[in-house]
Amino acid sequence: MVTKPDLNPSARILGIETSCDETAAAVVENGRVLLSSVVASQIGLHAQYGGVFPEVASRQHIRTIYAVIEEALQKAHLELRDVDAVAVTRGPGLAGSLVVGVNTAKGLVLAENLPLIGVNHLEAHIYSAWVYPVNMVSPPVPPQFPLLALLVSGGHTELNLMRDHLTYQRLGGTLDDAAGEAFDKVARLLGLVYPGGPAIQNAASSGNPHAFTFPRARLEGTWDFSFSGLKTAVLRLVRKFVEDKHPLPVEDLAASFQEAVVDVLVGKTLAAARAFSAHEILVAGGVSANRALRETFLSQNEYKVNIPSLSLCTDNAAMVASAGYFRFAHGQRDTLDLDVLPTWPLS
Ligand code: KG4
Ligand code: ZN
């Protein structure tokens, strides 16, 4: 529960993230200064299934979580008792994976009598844009409100207007596939490895983005997105190449698909920022690691665009610690009966 803001919110938060297939722990000071971040990726384990296998994911979290937390504390030169609170992803995500992180966090707070803070994974992605490394000479200016936040991950694609910390006005979101999901599905159609986003990006780097014209669902008059028509258009074209016994022009298909996704995401976000008089834009979530998306956002000069550093785009615990800090500073304290929320919208 959230109560009044803490007037002295100086704090080091240990963050824990296990919502999907990354086991992660990190320590962040005052919501911004990254003291350590450790991510044990399970990508290698799930690649054989072409996606995340939930049962395998939760077992692997159990195997690695204590070592990951220990390493994060060590790298921050801290003991558990030196941190001010433990923040953990409570949802959304895979139930069996979330339980591992939440139960581990409960054990830690019980051992050292620390506050516990349950964090929304989507909010955590947004707060990754506040984080910078401890050794940075001049700290970057934090994102300024009101800001238009585009969240683009494997499970979510949505636009939110933030007028202040921890407040979200959802303007719209995807009606079908999330952007990351579209990358993953199209990668599979093109015979590329899991996860699809980085694979498409690599293939696209030697392809022609204008080789094929794919549909862009603009959904005028709404702030919603749709990527299923685009995915179907790629599927039809792939089938045609196969039927005609022509080799698949994977690079050109990847580049043209990527261009269509970037076009819609950037166009719609800029339009929403104008319509709602936002001062700045924030882009977060796994797909914000995409080079073409980053370059397109950063090459316009109408808005300052806050994008997390590459290592903080995909799932990590620094973002959980940062969001946890702002929740902590606003008085949130959770109890040991904190439960996981596999489905938990941001707003
Ligand atoms: O935020 P994230 O790590 O996990 C979720 O919360 O879903 O996002 C994972 C998604 C995957 O769909 C992955 O393919 C996509 O982010 N992704 C990318 C890139 N890196 C990761 N998509 C496009 N380009 C990338 N470079
Ligand atoms: Zn995520």
XYZ file of C-alpha atoms and ligand atoms in Angstrom:
374
model
C 0.000 0.000 0.000
C 1.162 3.573 -0.718
C 1.024 6.274 1.948
C 2.611 9.720 2.240
C 6.052 10.465 0.719
C 9.137 9.952 2.877
C 10.940 13.268 3.313
C 14.334 11.619 3.637
C 14.289 9.008 0.938
C 18.027 8.268 0.745
C 18.191 4.512 0.389
C 19.922 1.538 -1.149
C 17.481 -0.999 -2.477
C 18.221 -4.611 -3.338
C 16.094 -5.531 -6.361
C 15.123 -9.069 -7.348
C 13.627 -10.061 -10.706
C 12.393 -13.527 -11.721
C 9.232 -12.827 -13.742
C 10.277 -14.731 -16.860
C 13.567 -16.294 -17.943
C 16.181 -14.048 -16.336
C 17.253 -14.504 -12.730
C 18.469 -11.075 -11.650
C 19.543 -9.084 -8.613
C 20.878 -5.536 -8.331
C 21.568 -2.773 -5.858
C 20.542 0.792 -6.712
C 21.031 3.888 -4.567
C 18.338 6.562 -4.417
C 16.515 5.070 -7.378
C 19.234 6.103 -9.816
C 22.801 5.100 -8.996
C 23.561 1.565 -10.141
C 25.907 -0.075 -7.639
C 25.635 -3.569 -9.114
C 23.524 -5.616 -11.498
C 23.725 -9.349 -12.097
C 21.590 -11.170 -14.681
C 21.712 -14.942 -15.131
C 20.067 -15.515 -18.474
C 18.255 -18.774 -19.271
C 18.157 -18.109 -23.022
C 20.376 -21.113 -23.766
C 18.032 -23.422 -21.846
C 14.871 -22.275 -23.621
C 16.247 -21.897 -27.158
C 15.561 -25.594 -27.871
C 11.836 -24.976 -27.210
C 11.692 -21.808 -29.360
C 10.323 -19.878 -26.377
C 10.211 -19.865 -22.582
C 9.238 -23.197 -21.002
C 7.629 -22.116 -17.684
C 8.476 -25.234 -15.658
C 12.109 -25.137 -16.753
C 12.253 -21.412 -15.951
C 11.073 -21.707 -12.347
C 13.414 -24.613 -11.612
C 16.345 -22.676 -12.994
C 15.454 -19.603 -10.898
C 15.576 -21.797 -7.794
C 19.015 -23.086 -8.775
C 20.594 -19.689 -9.357
C 18.819 -17.059 -7.296
C 20.936 -17.143 -4.125
C 24.208 -17.016 -6.033
C 22.905 -14.131 -8.136
C 21.856 -12.137 -5.049
C 25.156 -12.853 -3.316
C 27.090 -11.658 -6.361
C 25.013 -8.472 -6.603
C 25.692 -7.650 -2.936
C 29.384 -8.464 -3.303
C 29.752 -6.255 -6.382
C 28.070 -3.412 -4.478
C 30.484 -4.056 -1.523
C 27.521 -4.499 0.793
C 26.105 -7.055 3.180
C 22.395 -7.787 3.155
C 21.981 -5.872 6.420
C 23.396 -2.714 4.759
C 20.484 -2.339 2.327
C 17.416 -0.324 3.295
C 14.778 -2.484 1.644
C 14.248 -5.428 -0.704
C 12.139 -4.829 -3.816
C 10.874 -7.764 -5.819
C 8.853 -8.224 -8.991
C 5.379 -9.326 -7.977
C 3.927 -9.485 -11.504
C 3.000 -9.630 -14.275
C 4.835 -12.749 -15.382
C 4.964 -16.523 -15.060
C 3.406 -17.552 -11.735
C 5.962 -20.274 -10.960
C 8.855 -17.924 -11.718
C 7.437 -14.983 -9.771
C 6.944 -17.179 -6.692
C 10.670 -17.960 -6.562
C 11.629 -14.269 -6.426
C 8.884 -13.253 -4.015
C 9.545 -16.110 -1.595
C 13.279 -15.472 -1.692
C 12.689 -11.778 -0.965
C 10.456 -12.707 1.965
C 13.208 -14.906 3.410
C 15.736 -12.078 3.128
C 13.544 -9.410 4.754
C 12.642 -11.804 7.526
C 16.301 -12.593 8.205
C 17.378 -8.948 8.494
C 14.102 -7.289 9.470
C 14.010 -5.198 6.291
C 11.053 -3.583 4.510
C 9.595 -5.547 1.581
C 8.337 -3.809 -1.556
C 6.398 -5.608 -4.295
C 6.974 -4.053 -7.707
C 5.106 -4.168 -11.007
C 7.427 -5.416 -13.764
C 6.044 -2.897 -16.277
C 6.632 -0.013 -13.889
C 10.124 -1.377 -13.327
C 10.835 -1.253 -17.081
C 9.812 2.406 -17.104
C 12.098 3.209 -14.156
C 15.092 1.673 -15.926
C 15.336 5.070 -17.653
C 16.256 6.702 -14.308
C 19.256 4.443 -13.681
C 22.891 5.300 -14.469
C 26.183 3.591 -13.527
C 27.915 4.635 -10.309
C 31.129 5.547 -12.160
C 29.462 8.049 -14.495
C 31.248 11.392 -14.139
C 28.235 13.667 -14.592
C 24.848 12.149 -13.749
C 22.333 12.472 -16.586
C 19.303 14.719 -16.046
C 16.402 12.471 -14.962
C 13.299 12.213 -17.160
C 11.006 15.219 -16.721
C 7.204 15.114 -16.402
C 4.797 15.143 -18.069
C 6.240 12.403 -20.213
C 4.901 10.020 -22.765
C 6.076 6.492 -21.987
C 6.203 3.818 -24.675
C 6.568 0.387 -23.124
C 7.616 -2.237 -25.656
C 8.444 -5.698 -24.385
C 7.783 -9.337 -25.171
C 4.410 -9.307 -23.441
C 3.329 -5.658 -23.589
C 3.132 -2.712 -25.942
C 1.427 0.368 -24.546
C 1.467 4.132 -24.334
C 1.108 5.809 -20.964
C 1.084 9.462 -20.010
C 3.003 10.069 -16.765
C 2.253 13.408 -15.121
C 4.290 12.483 -12.057
C 6.129 9.578 -10.430
C 4.144 6.346 -10.207
C 1.084 7.699 -12.036
C 0.021 6.277 -15.383
C -2.756 7.285 -17.729
C -3.009 4.444 -20.215
C -3.699 5.919 -23.639
C -3.704 2.698 -25.613
C -1.966 -0.583 -26.237
C -1.714 -3.485 -28.581
C -4.938 -5.168 -29.603
C -3.143 -8.422 -30.439
C 0.596 -9.197 -30.413
C 3.091 -7.193 -28.376
C 5.920 -5.723 -30.460
C 8.480 -8.135 -28.964
C 6.119 -11.041 -29.577
C 5.848 -9.967 -33.243
C 9.672 -9.924 -33.474
C 9.814 -13.400 -31.929
C 7.079 -14.862 -34.179
C 8.453 -13.343 -37.384
C 11.949 -14.566 -36.471
C 10.531 -18.076 -36.235
C 8.909 -17.682 -39.691
C 12.280 -16.644 -41.064
C 14.038 -19.591 -39.442
C 15.977 -17.391 -37.006
C 16.903 -18.323 -33.447
C 15.108 -17.407 -30.202
C 14.879 -14.665 -28.945
C 13.738 -13.157 -32.196
C 14.373 -9.474 -31.538
C 18.178 -9.539 -31.600
C 18.118 -12.144 -34.417
C 15.912 -9.932 -36.618
C 18.081 -6.925 -35.810
C 21.223 -8.807 -36.896
C 19.654 -10.104 -40.100
C 18.186 -6.658 -40.852
C 21.604 -5.007 -40.604
C 22.541 -6.454 -44.001
C 19.062 -6.152 -45.542
C 17.157 -3.499 -47.461
C 14.320 -2.005 -45.380
C 12.563 -0.888 -48.579
C 12.707 -4.291 -50.310
C 9.110 -5.105 -49.277
C 6.263 -2.816 -48.284
C 4.512 -4.275 -45.260
C 1.266 -2.902 -43.826
C 1.373 -0.357 -40.992
C -1.727 -0.508 -38.796
C -2.128 3.158 -37.847
C -5.523 2.662 -36.105
C -6.271 6.381 -36.572
C -8.238 8.031 -33.790
C -6.895 5.652 -31.136
C -3.555 5.180 -29.373
C -3.723 1.430 -29.923
C -1.375 -0.804 -31.886
C -1.836 -3.982 -33.906
C 0.947 -6.191 -35.231
C -0.941 -9.329 -36.253
C -1.676 -8.052 -39.799
C 2.009 -7.310 -40.292
C 2.942 -10.779 -39.053
C 0.397 -12.356 -41.419
C 1.768 -10.319 -44.332
C 5.258 -11.694 -43.623
C 3.823 -15.219 -43.357
C 2.071 -14.903 -46.750
C 5.228 -13.677 -48.418
C 7.331 -16.436 -46.848
C 4.818 -19.046 -48.100
C 4.974 -17.551 -51.594
C 8.772 -17.793 -51.667
C 8.579 -21.402 -50.476
C 5.864 -22.331 -53.039
C 7.855 -20.695 -55.832
C 10.962 -22.550 -54.613
C 12.871 -19.283 -54.319
C 15.421 -18.886 -51.532
C 14.051 -16.756 -48.680
C 15.553 -13.239 -48.705
C 15.811 -13.340 -44.911
C 17.821 -10.117 -44.529
C 15.471 -8.048 -46.699
C 12.374 -9.509 -45.026
C 13.822 -8.829 -41.566
C 14.810 -5.261 -42.468
C 11.422 -4.475 -44.055
C 9.526 -5.974 -41.107
C 11.666 -4.094 -38.593
C 11.168 -0.839 -40.496
C 7.364 -1.295 -40.388
C 7.380 -1.898 -36.613
C 9.698 1.049 -35.926
C 7.656 3.317 -38.181
C 4.428 2.645 -36.295
C 5.974 2.773 -32.805
C 7.821 6.036 -33.389
C 5.015 7.711 -35.371
C 2.359 6.927 -32.810
C 4.510 7.880 -29.814
C 5.437 11.265 -31.296
C 1.790 11.937 -32.187
C 0.673 11.059 -28.645
C 3.399 13.248 -27.124
C 2.110 16.199 -29.200
C -1.553 15.473 -28.468
C -0.996 15.324 -24.701
C 1.583 18.146 -24.529
C 4.240 15.875 -23.042
C 7.641 17.460 -22.351
C 9.619 14.317 -23.027
C 9.359 10.759 -24.283
C 10.490 7.614 -22.499
C 10.977 4.285 -24.255
C 11.526 1.085 -22.255
C 11.177 -2.706 -22.377
C 13.113 -5.358 -24.289
C 12.333 -3.939 -27.741
C 13.869 -0.585 -26.717
C 17.201 -2.395 -27.213
C 16.468 -2.384 -30.940
C 19.087 -0.309 -32.754
C 16.772 0.936 -35.509
C 14.144 1.975 -32.968
C 16.713 3.798 -30.816
C 18.302 5.529 -33.796
C 14.944 6.647 -35.189
C 13.832 8.062 -31.838
C 17.165 9.746 -31.203
C 17.466 11.227 -34.693
C 14.385 13.443 -34.302
C 14.884 16.693 -32.413
C 11.363 17.551 -31.369
C 11.525 15.680 -28.042
C 14.153 14.532 -25.621
C 13.852 10.736 -25.633
C 14.887 8.874 -22.469
C 15.994 5.323 -23.308
C 17.745 3.025 -20.820
C 21.275 1.863 -21.533
C 21.314 -1.359 -23.580
C 21.934 -3.676 -20.622
C 18.884 -2.264 -18.811
C 16.404 -2.644 -21.706
C 15.771 -6.358 -21.340
C 14.811 -7.889 -17.997
C 17.099 -6.956 -15.096
C 16.795 -6.178 -11.400
C 18.218 -2.638 -11.420
C 14.902 -1.456 -12.806
C 13.090 -3.287 -9.996
C 15.327 -1.663 -7.393
C 14.726 1.767 -8.957
C 10.934 1.433 -9.085
C 11.115 -0.084 -5.594
C 12.974 3.004 -4.376
C 10.275 5.381 -5.641
C 7.596 3.158 -4.076
C 9.638 3.066 -0.831
C 9.999 6.868 -0.831
C 6.231 7.134 -1.240
C 5.670 5.009 1.818
C 4.921 1.605 0.324
C 5.665 -1.285 2.685
C 4.381 -4.765 1.946
C 3.794 -7.567 4.406
C 4.891 -11.187 4.352
C 1.567 -12.277 2.904
C 2.479 -10.515 -0.360
C 1.249 -12.727 -3.190
C 2.313 -12.869 -6.841
C 0.114 -11.258 -9.509
C 0.748 -13.048 -12.846
C -1.683 -10.633 -14.544
C -1.263 -7.092 -13.260
C -1.857 -4.055 -15.482
C 0.231 -0.952 -14.932
C -2.673 1.436 -14.557
O 11.391 -6.748 -21.547
P 11.799 -8.105 -21.971
O 13.203 -8.542 -21.693
O 10.857 -9.182 -21.363
C 9.489 -8.942 -21.193
O 9.121 -8.288 -20.196
O 8.738 -9.356 -22.105
O 11.509 -8.173 -23.541
C 11.804 -9.307 -24.285
C 11.428 -9.015 -25.716
C 11.541 -10.234 -26.616
O 10.352 -10.335 -27.374
C 12.754 -9.922 -27.476
O 12.678 -10.507 -28.761
C 12.683 -8.419 -27.542
O 12.302 -8.013 -26.258
N 13.983 -7.830 -27.882
C 14.217 -7.139 -29.016
C 15.611 -6.817 -29.016
N 16.158 -7.327 -27.867
C 15.142 -7.946 -27.188
N 13.406 -6.786 -30.014
C 13.939 -6.098 -31.047
N 15.256 -5.787 -31.124
C 16.115 -6.117 -30.139
N 17.409 -5.796 -30.228
Zn 10.334 -7.355 -19.114
